[in-house]
Short mmCIF file of C-alpha atoms in Angstrom, two decimals:
data_model
loop_
_atom_site.label_atom_id
_atom_site.label_comp_id
_atom_site.label_asym_id
_atom_site.label_seq_id
_atom_site.Cartn_x
_atom_site.Cartn_y
_atom_site.Cartn_z
CA UNK U 195 98.68 100.95 152.49
CA UNK U 196 98.31 99.34 155.29
CA UNK U 197 95.38 102.34 156.01
CA UNK U 198 97.16 103.94 158.58
CA UNK U 199 97.68 107.70 158.30
CA UNK U 200 101.00 109.35 156.45
CA UNK U 201 103.69 110.31 159.49
CA UNK U 202 104.17 113.84 159.36
CA UNK U 203 107.93 112.88 158.19
CA UNK U 204 106.40 110.78 155.26
CA UNK U 205 103.86 113.75 154.33
CA UNK U 206 106.81 116.44 154.32
CA UNK U 207 108.42 113.99 151.72
CA UNK U 208 105.74 113.58 149.46
CA UNK U 209 104.58 117.31 149.39
CA UNK U 210 108.40 117.99 148.27
CA UNK U 211 107.82 115.75 145.66
CA UNK U 212 104.82 116.57 144.15
CA UNK U 213 106.47 120.42 144.69
CA UNK U 214 109.14 118.63 142.67
CA UNK U 215 107.06 117.21 139.88
CA UNK U 216 105.54 120.63 139.17
CA UNK U 217 108.21 122.87 139.35
CA UNK U 218 109.96 120.38 136.59
CA UNK U 219 106.32 120.84 134.78
CA UNK U 220 106.34 124.46 134.56
CA UNK U 221 109.65 124.33 133.34
CA UNK U 222 109.31 122.29 130.55
CA UNK U 223 106.46 124.22 129.28
CA UNK U 224 108.42 127.76 130.04
CA UNK U 225 110.91 125.64 127.77
CA UNK U 226 108.26 124.82 125.32
CA UNK U 227 106.69 128.09 124.90
CA UNK U 228 110.86 130.10 124.64
CA UNK U 229 111.25 127.05 121.91
CA UNK U 230 108.23 127.92 120.06
CA UNK U 231 108.72 131.34 120.38
CA UNK U 232 112.24 131.54 118.80
CA UNK U 233 110.66 129.80 115.93
CA UNK U 234 108.26 132.60 115.45
CA UNK U 235 110.51 135.13 115.56
CA UNK U 236 112.50 133.05 113.14
CA UNK U 237 109.92 132.57 110.56
CA UNK U 238 109.14 130.02 108.49
CA UNK U 239 111.79 129.75 105.23
CA UNK U 240 109.42 126.64 104.07
CA UNK U 241 106.09 128.22 104.83
CA UNK U 242 104.80 127.83 101.06
CA UNK U 243 105.99 124.74 100.82
CA UNK U 244 103.87 122.06 102.54
CA UNK U 245 101.05 122.28 103.98
CA UNK U 246 96.86 121.30 103.29
CA UNK U 247 95.61 121.52 99.58
CA UNK U 248 92.23 122.91 98.70
CA UNK U 249 89.56 120.38 97.60
CA UNK U 250 90.01 119.57 93.88
CA UNK U 251 87.27 120.69 91.88
CA UNK U 252 89.03 120.37 88.95
CA UNK U 253 89.97 123.97 88.71
CA UNK U 254 93.23 124.06 87.01
CA UNK U 255 95.11 121.87 84.64
CA UNK U 256 98.59 123.00 85.28
CA UNK U 257 100.21 120.05 82.18
CA UNK U 258 102.46 119.20 85.50
CA UNK U 259 104.57 116.03 85.14
CA UNK U 260 103.50 112.76 87.17
CA UNK U 261 106.16 110.48 87.63
CA UNK U 262 104.80 107.23 89.25
CA UNK U 263 107.15 105.37 92.05
CA UNK U 264 107.36 102.17 89.99
CA UNK U 265 109.08 104.19 87.30
CA UNK U 266 112.18 105.47 89.94
CA UNK U 267 115.75 104.32 88.82
CA UNK U 268 118.66 105.42 89.65
CA UNK U 269 118.75 106.52 86.01
CA UNK U 270 116.93 109.70 87.39
CA UNK U 271 119.69 110.46 89.66
CA UNK U 272 119.55 114.41 90.25
CA UNK U 273 116.13 114.86 88.38
CA UNK U 274 113.43 116.81 90.27
CA UNK U 275 109.96 114.63 89.81
CA UNK U 276 106.72 115.39 90.77
CA UNK U 277 104.58 112.14 92.91
CA UNK U 278 101.36 111.30 94.05
CA UNK U 279 100.90 108.76 96.86
CA UNK U 280 100.08 107.70 100.11
CA UNK U 281 102.13 108.16 103.32
CA UNK U 282 102.34 104.28 104.50
CA UNK U 283 103.72 105.46 107.52
CA UNK U 284 106.62 108.43 108.98
CA UNK U 285 109.53 107.90 111.23
CA UNK U 286 111.43 111.62 112.63
CA UNK U 287 114.76 111.33 113.62
CA UNK U 288 115.05 114.32 116.05
CA UNK U 289 113.68 117.82 114.69
CA UNK U 290 114.93 117.88 111.84
CA UNK U 291 114.33 115.00 109.75
CA UNK U 292 111.55 112.83 108.79
CA UNK U 293 111.58 109.90 106.55
CA UNK U 294 108.76 108.66 105.03
CA UNK U 295 107.31 105.36 103.60
CA UNK U 296 105.58 106.54 99.88
CA UNK U 297 103.23 103.91 98.50
CA UNK U 298 101.42 104.10 95.06
CA UNK U 299 100.20 100.63 93.84
CA UNK U 300 102.42 97.76 93.92
CA UNK U 301 105.36 100.13 94.84
CA UNK U 302 106.96 101.96 97.55
CA UNK U 303 110.10 104.31 97.68
CA UNK U 304 111.60 105.88 100.82
CA UNK U 305 111.31 109.86 100.90
CA UNK U 306 112.90 112.47 103.05
CA UNK U 307 112.30 115.86 104.87
CA UNK U 308 116.04 116.84 105.82
CA UNK U 309 115.85 120.57 107.83
CA UNK U 310 119.54 120.12 107.73
CA UNK U 311 119.55 121.83 104.23
CA UNK U 312 120.04 125.52 104.27
CA UNK U 313 116.91 127.80 104.40
CA UNK U 314 115.54 124.92 102.30
CA UNK U 315 113.42 123.15 104.09
CA UNK U 316 112.22 124.37 108.13
CA UNK U 317 111.74 122.53 111.25
CA UNK U 318 107.78 123.15 110.74
CA UNK U 319 107.76 121.67 107.68
CA UNK U 320 109.60 118.53 109.34
CA UNK U 321 107.11 118.36 112.22
CA UNK U 322 104.27 118.47 109.89
CA UNK U 323 105.40 115.85 107.55
CA UNK U 324 105.52 113.83 110.70
CA UNK U 325 102.02 114.68 111.77
CA UNK U 326 100.14 113.87 108.54
CA UNK U 327 98.09 110.79 109.10
CA UNK U 328 99.12 107.52 107.62
CA UNK U 329 97.36 106.88 104.09
CA UNK U 330 96.74 110.17 103.76
CA UNK U 331 97.68 110.93 100.16
CA UNK U 332 99.82 113.90 99.29
CA UNK U 333 101.63 115.64 96.15
CA UNK U 334 105.34 115.49 96.60
CA UNK U 335 108.06 117.17 94.73
CA UNK U 336 111.44 115.88 95.46
CA UNK U 337 114.85 114.94 93.94
CA UNK U 338 116.05 111.66 93.39
CA UNK U 339 119.34 110.53 94.76
CA UNK U 340 120.85 107.40 95.05
CA UNK U 341 120.75 105.95 99.39
CA UNK U 342 124.96 104.41 100.30
CA UNK U 343 122.79 101.19 100.83
CA UNK U 344 119.63 99.54 99.45
CA UNK U 345 116.19 100.58 101.19
CA UNK U 346 115.47 97.45 102.10
CA UNK U 347 112.34 97.69 103.42
CA UNK U 348 110.78 99.77 99.84
CA UNK U 349 110.04 97.89 96.69
CA UNK U 350 111.78 100.68 95.31
CA UNK U 351 115.01 100.61 97.11
CA UNK U 352 117.54 101.98 95.11
CA UNK U 353 116.63 105.13 94.96
CA UNK U 354 115.55 107.95 97.47
CA UNK U 355 113.20 111.05 97.36
CA UNK U 356 114.60 114.06 99.24
CA UNK U 357 111.73 116.27 99.48
CA UNK U 358 111.30 119.91 98.27
CA UNK U 359 107.25 120.44 98.73
CA UNK U 360 104.52 118.26 100.41
CA UNK U 361 100.93 119.12 100.23
CA UNK U 362 98.43 116.76 101.51
CA UNK U 363 95.74 116.19 98.96
CA UNK U 364 92.93 114.07 100.83
CA UNK U 365 93.78 113.68 104.94
CA UNK U 366 92.77 110.43 106.82
CA UNK U 367 90.77 111.98 109.25
CA UNK U 368 89.91 108.11 111.44
CA UNK U 369 92.10 105.86 113.01
CA UNK U 370 92.57 103.63 110.80
CA UNK U 371 91.02 99.90 111.75
CA UNK U 372 94.69 97.76 111.22
CA UNK U 373 98.27 99.03 109.56
CA UNK U 374 98.88 98.25 106.08
CA UNK U 375 102.15 96.65 107.51
CA UNK U 376 100.36 94.06 109.65
CA UNK U 377 98.48 93.33 106.75
CA UNK U 378 101.39 92.85 104.47
CA UNK U 379 103.25 90.35 107.23
CA UNK U 380 103.86 86.84 105.19
CA UNK U 381 103.70 83.56 107.73
CA UNK U 382 107.35 83.39 108.11
CA UNK U 383 107.05 87.27 109.59
CA UNK U 384 105.46 85.59 112.15
CA UNK U 385 107.12 82.94 113.06
CA UNK U 386 110.02 84.85 113.23
CA UNK U 387 108.17 87.01 116.01
CA UNK U 388 104.84 85.85 117.33
CA UNK U 389 104.30 89.03 119.11
CA UNK U 390 103.53 91.13 115.40
CA UNK U 391 99.58 91.82 115.49
CA UNK U 392 98.32 89.14 112.79
CA UNK U 393 95.51 90.62 110.76
CA UNK U 394 92.41 88.15 110.62
CA UNK U 395 90.36 87.10 107.36
CA UNK U 396 86.99 88.43 108.76
CA UNK U 397 88.90 92.05 109.71
CA UNK U 398 90.38 92.86 106.24
CA UNK U 399 87.19 91.44 104.68
CA UNK U 400 85.31 93.86 106.92
CA UNK U 401 87.73 96.87 106.16
CA UNK U 402 88.45 95.65 102.54
CA UNK U 403 89.00 99.48 100.71
CA UNK U 404 92.05 99.95 103.43
CA UNK U 405 92.95 95.90 102.83
CA UNK U 406 92.83 95.94 99.05
CA UNK U 407 95.38 99.04 99.48
CA UNK U 408 98.54 96.42 100.26
CA UNK U 409 100.71 95.91 97.45
CA UNK U 410 99.87 92.53 97.31
CA UNK U 411 96.24 92.93 97.04
CA UNK U 412 97.10 95.24 94.51
CA UNK U 413 99.24 92.77 92.61
CA UNK U 414 96.63 90.04 92.99
CA UNK U 415 94.19 91.72 91.56
CA UNK U 416 96.44 93.01 88.69
CA UNK U 417 97.23 89.29 87.80
CA UNK U 418 93.83 88.66 88.01
CA UNK U 419 92.95 91.09 85.28
CA UNK U 420 95.29 90.04 83.63
CA UNK U 421 94.21 85.78 83.49
CA UNK U 422 91.30 87.34 82.29
CA UNK U 423 93.20 88.98 79.70
CA UNK U 424 95.20 86.52 77.96
CA UNK U 425 91.71 84.41 78.02
CA UNK U 426 90.49 86.85 75.72
CA UNK U 427 93.73 87.27 74.21
CA UNK U 428 94.23 83.54 73.58
CA UNK U 429 90.78 82.84 72.48
CA UNK U 430 90.55 85.74 70.30
CA UNK U 431 93.69 85.00 68.25
CA UNK U 432 91.61 81.73 67.95
CA UNK U 433 88.72 83.35 65.82
CA UNK U 434 86.29 83.53 69.19
CA UNK U 435 83.35 85.30 69.26
CA UNK U 436 82.72 86.75 72.71
CA UNK U 437 79.13 86.67 73.81
CA UNK U 438 76.73 88.50 76.21
CA UNK U 439 73.93 85.99 78.23
CA UNK U 440 71.79 86.85 80.24
CA UNK U 441 72.20 86.06 83.78
CA UNK U 442 68.10 85.86 84.82
CA UNK U 443 66.78 82.69 83.60
CA UNK U 444 63.96 80.72 83.58
CA UNK U 445 64.85 77.26 84.74
CA UNK U 446 68.07 75.93 86.43
CA UNK U 447 70.38 76.00 83.70
CA UNK U 448 72.18 72.99 85.35
CA UNK U 449 69.04 71.28 85.87
CA UNK U 450 69.66 70.92 89.77
CA UNK U 451 68.77 72.67 92.83
CA UNK U 452 71.51 74.48 93.34
CA UNK U 453 69.83 77.70 92.71
CA UNK U 454 69.16 81.14 94.13
CA UNK U 455 65.21 81.73 92.78
CA UNK U 456 64.33 85.46 92.62
CA UNK U 457 61.16 87.39 92.31
CA UNK U 458 60.36 88.21 88.34
CA UNK U 459 57.33 90.35 88.58
CA UNK U 460 54.66 87.89 88.85
CA UNK U 461 56.64 84.64 88.60
CA UNK U 462 59.57 83.22 89.56
CA UNK U 463 63.26 83.14 87.66
CA UNK U 464 66.86 81.93 88.78
CA UNK U 465 70.32 83.54 89.12
CA UNK U 466 71.76 81.77 86.05
CA UNK U 467 74.71 78.90 87.36
CA UNK U 468 76.38 79.27 84.47
CA UNK U 469 75.76 80.51 80.70
CA UNK U 470 76.34 76.70 79.09
CA UNK U 471 72.60 76.51 77.71
CA UNK U 472 73.41 79.89 75.97
CA UNK U 473 77.00 78.81 75.09
CA UNK U 474 75.55 75.38 73.06
CA UNK U 475 72.08 77.80 71.33
CA UNK U 476 74.97 80.04 69.70
CA UNK U 477 77.11 77.18 68.70
CA UNK U 478 73.64 76.02 67.31
CA UNK U 479 73.22 79.56 65.50
CA UNK U 480 76.36 78.79 63.71
CA UNK U 481 78.77 80.91 66.08
CA UNK U 482 81.23 78.15 65.91
CA UNK U 483 83.65 79.14 68.66
CA UNK U 484 82.59 81.86 71.18
CA UNK U 485 83.40 82.75 74.70
CA UNK U 486 82.32 84.58 77.72
CA UNK U 487 83.33 86.42 81.07
CA UNK U 488 80.73 86.88 83.30
CA UNK U 489 79.41 86.54 86.96
CA UNK U 490 77.92 82.66 88.20
CA UNK U 491 75.69 82.34 91.01
CA UNK U 492 75.82 79.23 92.85
CA UNK U 493 73.65 78.12 95.99
CA UNK U 494 75.66 75.53 97.46
CA UNK U 495 75.67 76.41 101.40
CA UNK U 496 79.59 75.70 101.26
CA UNK U 497 82.27 77.39 103.64
CA UNK U 498 85.41 75.81 102.56
CA UNK U 499 88.31 77.80 101.53
CA UNK U 500 88.07 76.74 98.13
CA UNK U 501 83.85 77.89 97.53
CA UNK U 502 81.90 81.48 96.25
CA UNK U 503 78.54 81.70 95.30
CA UNK U 504 79.15 83.99 92.99
CA UNK U 505 82.49 83.98 91.23
CA UNK U 506 83.72 85.00 87.64
CA UNK U 507 83.09 82.64 84.75
CA UNK U 508 85.48 82.16 82.29
CA UNK U 509 83.43 80.74 79.97
CA UNK U 510 83.97 78.59 76.05
CA UNK U 511 82.11 76.44 73.50
CA UNK U 512 83.08 75.05 70.19
CA UNK U 513 82.34 73.39 67.46
CA UNK U 514 84.78 70.58 66.13
CA UNK U 515 85.32 68.09 63.03
CA UNK U 516 86.04 64.86 64.48
CA UNK U 517 86.46 64.29 67.83
CA UNK U 518 86.25 66.36 71.31
CA UNK U 519 90.00 66.19 71.56
CA UNK U 520 90.01 69.17 69.14
CA UNK U 521 88.26 71.22 72.27
CA UNK U 522 90.22 69.71 74.70
CA UNK U 523 93.91 70.12 73.86
CA UNK U 524 93.14 73.67 73.00
CA UNK U 525 92.07 74.58 76.17
CA UNK U 526 95.21 72.90 77.20
CA UNK U 527 97.24 75.05 74.81
CA UNK U 528 95.09 78.16 76.11
CA UNK U 529 96.03 77.50 79.76
CA UNK U 530 99.54 77.12 78.88
CA UNK U 531 99.58 80.17 76.90
CA UNK U 532 98.44 81.78 80.35
CA UNK U 533 100.60 80.62 82.47
CA UNK U 534 103.59 81.69 80.15
CA UNK U 535 103.21 84.96 79.73
CA UNK U 536 101.77 85.70 83.25
CA UNK U 537 105.66 84.91 84.06
CA UNK U 538 106.78 86.85 81.44
CA UNK U 539 104.51 89.94 81.20
CA UNK U 540 103.65 90.30 85.02
CA UNK U 541 107.15 89.35 87.07
CA UNK U 542 107.22 92.45 88.94
CA UNK U 543 103.48 91.48 90.16
CA UNK U 544 104.86 88.04 91.02
CA UNK U 545 107.55 89.01 92.96
CA UNK U 546 105.16 91.14 94.74
CA UNK U 547 103.06 88.56 95.85
CA UNK U 548 105.39 86.12 96.44
CA UNK U 549 106.91 88.16 99.24
CA UNK U 550 103.96 87.62 100.94
CA UNK U 551 102.33 84.26 99.78
CA UNK U 552 105.81 82.44 98.61
CA UNK U 553 104.94 79.96 96.26
CA UNK U 554 107.48 78.14 93.69
CA UNK U 555 106.37 78.83 89.78
CA UNK U 556 104.04 75.73 88.89
CA UNK U 557 105.79 73.60 86.39
CA UNK U 558 104.25 72.18 83.56
CA UNK U 559 104.32 70.56 80.13
CA UNK U 560 104.22 72.36 76.68
CA UNK U 561 101.38 69.55 75.71
CA UNK U 562 99.87 68.96 79.10
CA UNK U 563 99.52 65.98 80.76
CA UNK U 564 96.29 63.78 80.14
CA UNK U 565 94.84 60.87 82.11
CA UNK U 566 92.11 58.82 82.17
CA UNK U 567 89.86 58.71 85.15
CA UNK U 568 90.38 55.46 85.40
CA UNK U 569 93.96 55.44 85.66
CA UNK U 570 93.91 58.21 88.33
CA UNK U 571 91.71 55.90 90.35
CA UNK U 572 93.81 52.87 89.60
CA UNK U 573 96.60 55.40 90.89
CA UNK U 574 94.65 56.25 93.72
CA UNK U 575 94.28 52.86 94.29
CA UNK U 576 98.03 52.06 94.01
CA UNK U 577 98.76 54.30 96.83
CA UNK U 578 96.22 53.31 99.07
CA UNK U 579 93.60 55.21 98.61
CA UNK U 580 90.03 53.25 98.67
CA UNK U 581 87.54 54.47 96.24
CA UNK U 582 85.24 53.02 93.58
CA UNK U 583 85.43 52.80 90.06
CA UNK U 584 82.64 55.18 89.25
CA UNK U 585 82.91 57.72 92.24
CA UNK U 586 83.22 61.42 92.39
CA UNK U 587 86.49 62.16 93.82
CA UNK U 588 86.80 64.15 96.92
CA UNK U 589 89.01 67.37 97.47
CA UNK U 590 91.23 65.30 100.09
CA UNK U 591 91.23 63.11 97.03
CA UNK U 592 91.88 65.46 94.32
CA UNK U 593 94.71 67.09 96.54
CA UNK U 594 96.22 63.35 96.74
CA UNK U 595 96.30 62.44 93.60
CA UNK U 596 98.09 66.11 92.42
CA UNK U 597 100.51 65.11 94.88
CA UNK U 598 100.79 61.33 93.36
CA UNK U 599 101.04 63.07 89.51
CA UNK U 600 104.11 65.64 90.64
CA UNK U 601 106.14 62.82 91.96
CA UNK U 602 105.64 60.60 89.21
CA UNK U 603 105.13 62.94 86.01
CA UNK U 604 106.65 66.24 87.45
CA UNK U 605 103.60 68.41 86.61
CA UNK U 606 102.00 70.68 88.60
CA UNK U 607 99.36 71.09 85.36
CA UNK U 608 97.16 68.38 83.96
CA UNK U 609 93.82 67.48 82.41
CA UNK U 610 91.87 64.17 83.44
CA UNK U 611 89.15 62.40 80.96
CA UNK U 612 86.66 59.93 80.85
CA UNK U 613 84.37 60.85 83.98
CA UNK U 614 81.66 58.94 84.97
CA UNK U 615 78.60 59.42 83.50
CA UNK U 616 76.68 59.54 86.52
CA UNK U 617 78.91 62.61 88.39
CA UNK U 618 78.26 64.67 85.18
CA UNK U 619 75.40 66.82 84.06
CA UNK U 620 72.54 65.73 81.96
CA UNK U 621 73.69 67.26 78.66
CA UNK U 622 77.30 65.80 78.49
CA UNK U 623 78.07 62.87 75.68
CA UNK U 624 78.18 59.39 76.65
CA UNK U 625 81.39 57.40 76.10
CA UNK U 626 80.42 55.60 73.08
CA UNK U 627 82.37 52.83 74.06
CA UNK U 628 81.27 52.72 77.92
CA UNK U 629 77.73 54.04 78.73
CA UNK U 630 79.45 54.20 82.54
CA UNK U 631 81.78 57.10 81.32
CA UNK U 632 81.39 59.82 79.04
CA UNK U 633 83.16 62.75 76.94
CA UNK U 634 84.40 64.66 79.47
CA UNK U 635 87.30 66.40 81.38
CA UNK U 636 88.41 68.21 84.10
CA UNK U 637 91.61 70.47 84.50
CA UNK U 638 93.94 70.71 87.49
CA UNK U 639 96.56 72.58 88.96
CA UNK U 640 98.34 72.40 92.19
CA UNK U 641 96.11 69.18 92.93
CA UNK U 642 92.99 71.09 92.72
CA UNK U 643 90.19 71.69 89.78
CA UNK U 644 90.42 74.58 87.82
CA UNK U 645 88.24 73.55 84.93
CA UNK U 646 85.13 71.21 84.30
CA UNK U 647 84.69 70.16 80.68
CA UNK U 648 82.76 67.75 77.72
CA UNK U 649 81.62 67.37 74.51
CA UNK U 650 77.79 68.15 74.49
CA UNK U 651 75.05 66.13 73.57
CA UNK U 652 74.06 67.42 70.23
CA UNK U 653 71.51 65.19 68.76
CA UNK U 654 67.70 66.08 70.60
CA UNK U 655 66.63 62.59 70.95
CA UNK U 656 69.32 61.23 73.07
CA UNK U 657 69.28 65.16 74.95
CA UNK U 658 65.75 64.67 75.48
CA UNK U 659 66.31 60.91 77.32
CA UNK U 660 68.79 61.91 79.23
CA UNK U 661 67.05 64.96 80.56
CA UNK U 662 63.87 62.21 81.24
CA UNK U 663 66.75 60.59 83.12
CA UNK U 664 67.49 62.71 85.47
CA UNK U 665 64.28 63.86 86.21
CA UNK U 666 64.05 66.96 84.61
CA UNK U 667 60.43 67.82 82.65
CA UNK U 668 61.81 68.64 79.06
CA UNK U 669 59.14 71.43 78.94
CA UNK U 670 60.97 73.70 81.14
CA UNK U 671 64.05 73.07 79.06
CA UNK U 672 62.20 73.57 75.40
CA UNK U 673 63.49 76.61 74.20
CA UNK U 674 66.99 74.68 74.57
CA UNK U 675 66.19 71.61 72.96
CA UNK U 676 64.50 73.28 69.91
CA UNK U 677 68.12 74.80 68.86
CA UNK U 678 69.21 70.85 68.33
CA UNK U 679 66.06 69.94 66.55
CA UNK U 680 67.06 72.09 63.69
CA UNK U 681 70.67 71.23 63.37
CA UNK U 682 74.02 71.02 65.50
CA UNK U 683 77.29 70.54 64.78
CA UNK U 684 79.00 68.95 67.18
CA UNK U 685 80.40 70.61 69.80
CA UNK U 686 82.20 71.32 73.09
CA UNK U 687 84.04 73.53 75.92
CA UNK U 688 84.07 74.12 79.77
CA UNK U 689 84.06 76.97 82.35
CA UNK U 690 86.74 77.95 84.58
CA UNK U 691 86.89 79.57 88.21
CA UNK U 692 88.82 82.49 87.50
CA UNK U 693 89.11 82.84 91.14
CA UNK U 694 90.42 79.33 91.06
CA UNK U 695 93.14 80.23 88.56
CA UNK U 696 94.36 83.10 90.42
CA UNK U 697 94.34 81.01 94.05
CA UNK U 698 95.89 78.11 92.89
CA UNK U 699 98.59 79.86 90.61
CA UNK U 700 99.84 82.11 93.44
CA UNK U 701 99.64 79.19 95.90
CA UNK U 702 97.34 80.98 98.39
CA UNK U 703 95.17 79.40 100.40
CA UNK U 704 91.56 80.63 100.57
CA UNK U 705 90.07 81.91 97.76
CA UNK U 706 88.54 85.49 99.39
CA UNK U 707 92.09 86.61 99.05
CA UNK U 708 91.29 86.28 95.77
CA UNK U 709 88.47 87.63 95.13
CA UNK U 710 87.18 91.33 94.88
CA UNK U 711 84.29 91.49 97.64
CA UNK U 712 83.89 87.95 98.20
CA UNK U 713 80.14 86.68 98.65
CA UNK U 714 80.20 82.90 100.36
CA UNK U 715 76.82 81.58 102.43
CA UNK U 716 77.94 84.08 105.87
CA UNK U 717 78.86 86.42 103.38
CA UNK U 718 76.72 89.35 101.51
CA UNK U 719 78.69 92.56 102.44
CA UNK U 720 80.53 95.14 101.85
#
């Protein structure tokens, strides 16, 4: 260390230490070789019960009965089942036992490969099971057993699988960018142990295929599908017709500048900001009640927690007899139907999500609370918020209003009615008694907007006046206006952001977590 040559005594001591290490290494290698030789001599009683399966090219059908992990129960104790699942984790205990965490969809269960059973499972099979790379897909045959204590680390914890055979059907050949365990942790986990690996949002989204494998994400997108299903189910029962309108259009559908322009052969076209004009044209065509589930494109350079440039729109439009409240309250009933059925029919998925993203179930009334815009402004002012009568609510003001309404009325879900005319689109019907306001409404969940809607102008003269007042050239909307010149019933409707409903219902803090492959101003991949 001091740069001086070693003394003879020190040199001799070093040589002895090196010789000792070399002998230890040789001894360990010899013991390993002898152990391998003994095992080879003993043979492998389980040689035909494990390994890598041949590539599935649909060579045959065996009519094997497969059991889903989520359906395993104590009632199946002693039964032999066939399972296909991913190996989320493996943990050896000595050389005769290996524990596996097997995952399928939103369910996980513990598997046990145990060489202590006479001539059934070999130590080689245990070694092989432990060597299977994480996230590989395996086909196993196992006996359902009931552990002495529930396996708390698995969603199916009241049973365990004693593995009899294990074959890898799809092997992971590259290192994962992050572990499924790390991607599944809650904020509470990090508070308890700050040294745990945190998977950042960009890392998740850059490797979305891996991220989507977590049981939480699997459940989130089952719930997203459920919201779309319930939207369709309710409206179909209300005699609505599903439509499919074009997404390449000749002019901006909302009359604004937040639109994506695309080259369409020798001229320009636009990606639809909403199906608004086509919904209304269908009402003019006597469809009566229509809805659509389709992508919506917004060229807004907003990099917030709740904005996307492409999202799934749940849109509806409905003719009414006397008053737009007929439609508004029907929409309120639709949301109540969705919320109640999510809790009743998708309870398992909600439980899975709330393990990672804890939240209280939303509170709502059978008949949703309705407040007029001016009353909301008054409530905010009463609690010290400065805002003009006809000003649009900012996001912080929306959230503050949600807290005040929750405190005063005990609900997370409510409607704001009679918005100022100046902050609504050109096709919004003015209030008949005060032109500063309009027959328009928004729906809010946990203090954030999930739907915007209104009575539409169905009179062509008034519609043309409104279009000109906003500086839009009526000629660019002639096909739309013409539909009303031939007569059109009064009608109202709205547009729902699917991702926003899921995000706020589940209490998840960023909309990108509930968008399958999100698009925002900075992201167009993967």
